[in-house]
Amino acid sequence: MKPSEVAVLAGVGPSWYQWLEQGRDISVSPQVLDAVAGVLRLSSAERRHLYRLAGLNPPALEVAPGDLHMCEGLGRLIDHWSPYPAHIMDTYWNLVMANEAATEVLGMHPGLPYNCLIAFFTDPVYRSRAVSWEQVAPLVVAQFRALCAERPGDPGFTYVIEEARRASAEFDALWSRGDVCPGGQMRKELHHPRAGRLQMEATTLQVPARPDLMIVLHMPVPGTGTKAALERVLAGAGAGGAPGSVCSAP
């Protein structure tokens, strides 16, 4: 398609569009860039690149239809991660999938509230697994606020926050503090009714092609006896069903 044709279809002047292609310092709005991206049928990644070229903050990545199948592979990944806990959450910390170790060790039982943030404050089993819960809770809330800051005005975050504030006065008080902390990795000390004290490192990973999902992998801290304890617990747990076995598009 010729540049002049793109300009007409996008509703901008031919000269202005030519300057955009040349990378000149021009004023441009997100609406105009979205129009250009639509005419050119740009992918989500290409649309973000266009925003960067124009000097604007790029929109959030969207999942391409051809990448939706990846969740099945991610499910196999966390299943093979046993005997270490692993689970998958969406952008809003809604639980999508968990392996048997997460069900047994972290307390992600089938009746768990749909959202991991809300469960952390309201579910007695999930909550009781965290040693020093009162010290961990402010960090959890601060990490969730950091995620919200990346998507201002996102109704999904607004819904979870409102639900959490209604469900837990403790969350409401912590949220009002306004603390922000980057996520990605956290040291966890857990108590399991049969394995005793467990010390693990949790690492959150994202796959660029599935920006709507976060994979949380746990590893035992060396020299703490956690590795052997996890192996014993999972060996005696039997085959347990994992919650959230279906992964859907956002």
C-alpha positions as CSV (number, residue, x, y, z in Angstrom):
1,M,0.0,0.0,0.0
2,K,1.3,3.4,-0.9
3,P,2.0,6.0,1.8
4,S,-0.6,8.3,0.3
5,E,-3.3,5.5,0.5
6,V,-2.4,4.8,4.1
7,A,-2.7,8.5,4.9
8,V,-6.2,8.7,3.3
9,L,-7.5,5.6,5.1
10,A,-6.1,6.7,8.4
11,G,-7.6,10.2,8.0
12,V,-4.3,12.1,8.1
13,G,-2.5,14.4,5.7
14,P,-0.1,12.7,3.2
15,S,2.8,15.1,4.2
16,W,2.2,14.4,7.9
17,Y,2.3,10.7,7.3
18,Q,5.5,11.0,5.3
19,W,7.0,12.9,8.2
20,L,5.9,10.1,10.6
21,E,7.6,7.5,8.4
22,Q,10.8,9.7,8.4
23,G,10.8,9.9,12.2
24,R,10.5,13.6,12.3
25,D,9.7,15.4,15.6
26,I,5.9,15.9,15.1
27,S,3.0,16.0,17.4
28,V,1.0,12.8,17.3
29,S,-1.9,11.4,19.3
30,P,-2.6,7.7,20.3
31,Q,-5.8,7.9,18.3
32,V,-4.0,8.7,15.1
33,L,-1.4,6.0,15.7
34,D,-4.2,3.5,16.3
35,A,-5.8,4.5,13.0
36,V,-2.5,4.0,11.2
37,A,-1.9,0.7,12.9
38,G,-5.4,-0.4,11.9
39,V,-4.9,0.5,8.3
40,L,-1.6,-1.4,8.2
41,R,-3.0,-4.3,10.2
42,L,-0.2,-4.2,12.6
43,S,0.2,-6.8,15.2
44,S,0.2,-5.9,18.9
45,A,4.0,-5.9,19.0
46,E,4.2,-3.8,15.8
47,R,1.7,-1.3,17.2
48,R,3.8,-0.9,20.4
49,H,6.9,-0.3,18.2
50,L,5.0,2.4,16.3
51,Y,4.2,4.1,19.6
52,R,7.9,4.1,20.6
53,L,8.9,5.5,17.2
54,A,6.5,8.4,17.9
55,G,7.9,9.0,21.4
56,L,4.7,7.8,23.2
57,N,4.3,5.2,25.9
58,P,3.3,1.9,24.2
59,P,0.0,0.2,25.0
60,A,0.0,-3.1,26.7
61,L,0.7,-6.2,24.6
62,E,-2.3,-8.2,23.5
63,V,-2.3,-11.9,22.8
64,A,-2.3,-12.9,19.2
65,P,-4.9,-15.5,18.4
66,G,-2.2,-17.9,17.1
67,D,-0.5,-17.8,20.5
68,L,-3.5,-18.9,22.6
69,H,-2.5,-22.6,22.4
70,M,0.7,-21.8,24.4
71,C,-1.2,-22.2,27.6
72,E,-1.2,-26.0,27.1
73,G,2.6,-26.0,26.9
74,L,2.8,-23.8,30.0
75,G,0.6,-26.2,31.8
76,R,3.0,-29.1,30.9
77,L,5.8,-26.9,32.2
78,I,4.4,-26.4,35.7
79,D,3.4,-30.1,35.9
80,H,7.0,-31.1,35.2
81,W,8.1,-28.6,37.8
82,S,6.9,-31.0,40.6
83,P,7.8,-31.7,43.3
84,Y,8.3,-28.0,43.5
85,P,5.2,-25.7,43.5
86,A,4.3,-23.8,40.4
87,H,1.2,-21.9,39.3
88,I,0.0,-19.6,36.6
89,M,-1.9,-16.4,37.2
90,D,-3.4,-13.8,34.8
91,T,-2.6,-10.1,34.8
92,Y,-4.9,-9.5,37.8
93,W,-3.6,-12.5,39.8
94,N,-6.6,-14.6,39.1
95,L,-5.5,-18.3,39.4
96,V,-5.4,-20.0,36.0
97,M,-3.6,-23.2,36.8
98,A,-1.6,-24.9,39.5
99,N,0.5,-28.1,39.7
100,E,0.0,-30.7,42.4
101,A,2.8,-29.4,44.5
102,A,1.1,-25.9,44.6
103,T,-2.1,-27.6,45.7
104,E,-0.5,-29.6,48.4
105,V,2.2,-27.2,49.7
106,L,0.9,-23.7,49.1
107,G,-2.7,-24.6,49.9
108,M,-4.2,-23.8,46.5
109,H,-7.1,-26.2,47.1
110,P,-10.1,-26.5,44.7
111,G,-12.2,-24.2,46.9
112,L,-9.7,-21.4,46.9
113,P,-11.1,-17.9,45.9
114,Y,-10.6,-17.2,42.2
115,N,-8.0,-14.5,42.9
116,C,-4.7,-15.1,44.7
117,L,-4.6,-11.6,46.2
118,I,-8.0,-12.0,47.7
119,A,-7.2,-15.6,48.8
120,F,-4.1,-14.4,50.6
121,F,-6.2,-12.3,52.8
122,T,-9.4,-14.3,53.2
123,D,-8.7,-18.1,52.7
124,P,-7.7,-19.7,56.1
125,V,-5.7,-22.5,54.5
126,Y,-3.9,-20.4,51.9
127,R,-3.2,-17.7,54.5
128,S,-2.1,-20.1,57.2
129,R,0.8,-21.5,55.1
130,A,2.7,-18.1,55.2
131,V,5.0,-17.8,58.2
132,S,5.1,-14.2,59.5
133,W,2.0,-13.4,57.5
134,E,1.8,-9.9,58.9
135,Q,5.3,-9.0,57.6
136,V,4.6,-10.5,54.2
137,A,1.2,-8.9,53.6
138,P,2.5,-5.3,53.0
139,L,4.9,-6.6,50.4
140,V,2.2,-8.5,48.6
141,V,0.0,-5.4,48.4
142,A,2.8,-3.2,47.3
143,Q,3.7,-5.5,44.5
144,F,0.1,-5.6,43.3
145,R,0.0,-1.8,43.4
146,A,3.1,-1.7,41.2
147,L,1.2,-3.9,38.6
148,C,-1.8,-1.6,38.8
149,A,0.4,1.4,38.1
150,E,1.4,-0.1,34.7
151,R,-2.2,-0.3,33.6
152,P,-3.9,2.9,35.0
153,G,-7.6,2.9,34.6
154,D,-7.8,-0.8,33.9
155,P,-11.2,-2.0,35.0
156,G,-9.9,-5.5,35.8
157,F,-7.6,-4.1,38.5
158,T,-10.3,-1.8,39.8
159,Y,-12.7,-4.8,40.2
160,V,-10.1,-6.9,42.1
161,I,-9.2,-4.0,44.4
162,E,-12.8,-3.2,45.2
163,E,-13.5,-6.9,45.9
164,A,-10.4,-7.2,48.1
165,R,-11.3,-4.0,50.1
166,R,-14.8,-5.3,50.7
167,A,-13.6,-8.7,51.7
168,S,-10.7,-7.7,54.0
169,A,-10.2,-4.7,56.4
170,E,-6.6,-5.7,56.6
171,F,-6.2,-5.3,52.8
172,D,-8.1,-2.0,52.9
173,A,-5.7,-0.6,55.5
174,L,-2.6,-1.7,53.6
175,W,-3.9,-0.5,50.2
176,S,-4.6,3.0,51.7
177,R,-0.9,3.3,52.6
178,G,0.0,3.6,48.9
179,D,3.2,1.5,49.1
180,V,4.8,0.3,45.8
181,C,7.3,-2.5,45.4
182,P,8.5,-4.2,42.2
183,G,7.8,-7.9,42.0
184,G,9.6,-10.7,40.2
185,Q,11.2,-12.6,43.1
186,M,10.4,-13.2,46.7
187,R,11.8,-15.4,49.5
188,K,8.9,-17.3,51.1
189,E,8.9,-19.1,54.5
190,L,6.0,-21.5,54.7
191,H,4.5,-23.9,57.2
192,H,3.1,-27.2,56.0
193,P,1.2,-29.4,58.5
194,R,3.2,-32.5,57.6
195,A,6.5,-31.1,56.2
196,G,7.0,-28.4,58.8
197,R,9.0,-25.3,58.0
198,L,9.8,-24.8,54.3
199,Q,12.0,-22.0,52.8
200,M,11.6,-21.3,49.1
201,E,12.4,-18.7,46.5
202,A,9.5,-17.7,44.2
203,T,10.3,-16.3,40.7
204,T,7.7,-14.8,38.5
205,L,8.2,-15.1,34.7
206,Q,6.4,-13.8,31.7
207,V,6.3,-15.1,28.2
208,P,6.3,-12.3,25.7
209,A,3.8,-14.1,23.4
210,R,1.4,-14.5,26.4
211,P,1.6,-11.2,28.3
212,D,-1.7,-11.9,29.9
213,L,-0.1,-14.7,32.0
214,M,2.5,-14.9,34.8
215,I,4.3,-18.2,35.7
216,V,5.3,-18.4,39.3
217,L,8.0,-21.1,40.0
218,H,9.2,-22.1,43.4
219,M,12.6,-23.5,44.3
220,P,13.8,-24.7,47.7
221,V,16.5,-22.6,49.4
222,P,19.7,-24.7,49.5
223,G,20.8,-26.0,52.8
224,T,17.4,-25.7,54.5
225,G,16.2,-29.3,54.1
226,T,13.2,-28.0,52.0
227,K,14.1,-30.1,48.9
228,A,13.9,-33.4,50.8
229,A,10.7,-32.3,52.6
230,L,9.0,-31.4,49.4
231,E,9.9,-34.8,47.9
232,R,8.5,-36.6,50.9
233,V,5.2,-34.6,50.9
234,L,4.6,-35.1,47.2
235,A,5.4,-38.8,47.4
236,G,2.7,-39.3,50.0
237,A,0.2,-36.9,48.5
238,G,-1.1,-39.2,45.8
239,A,-2.5,-38.0,42.5
240,G,-4.4,-34.8,43.2
241,G,-6.3,-32.6,40.8
242,A,-5.0,-29.2,40.1
243,P,-7.4,-26.2,40.1
244,G,-7.8,-24.1,37.1
245,S,-6.9,-26.7,34.5
246,V,-8.4,-24.7,31.7
247,C,-6.5,-21.7,30.3
248,S,-8.6,-19.2,28.4
249,A,-8.0,-16.0,26.4
250,P,-8.3,-12.8,28.3
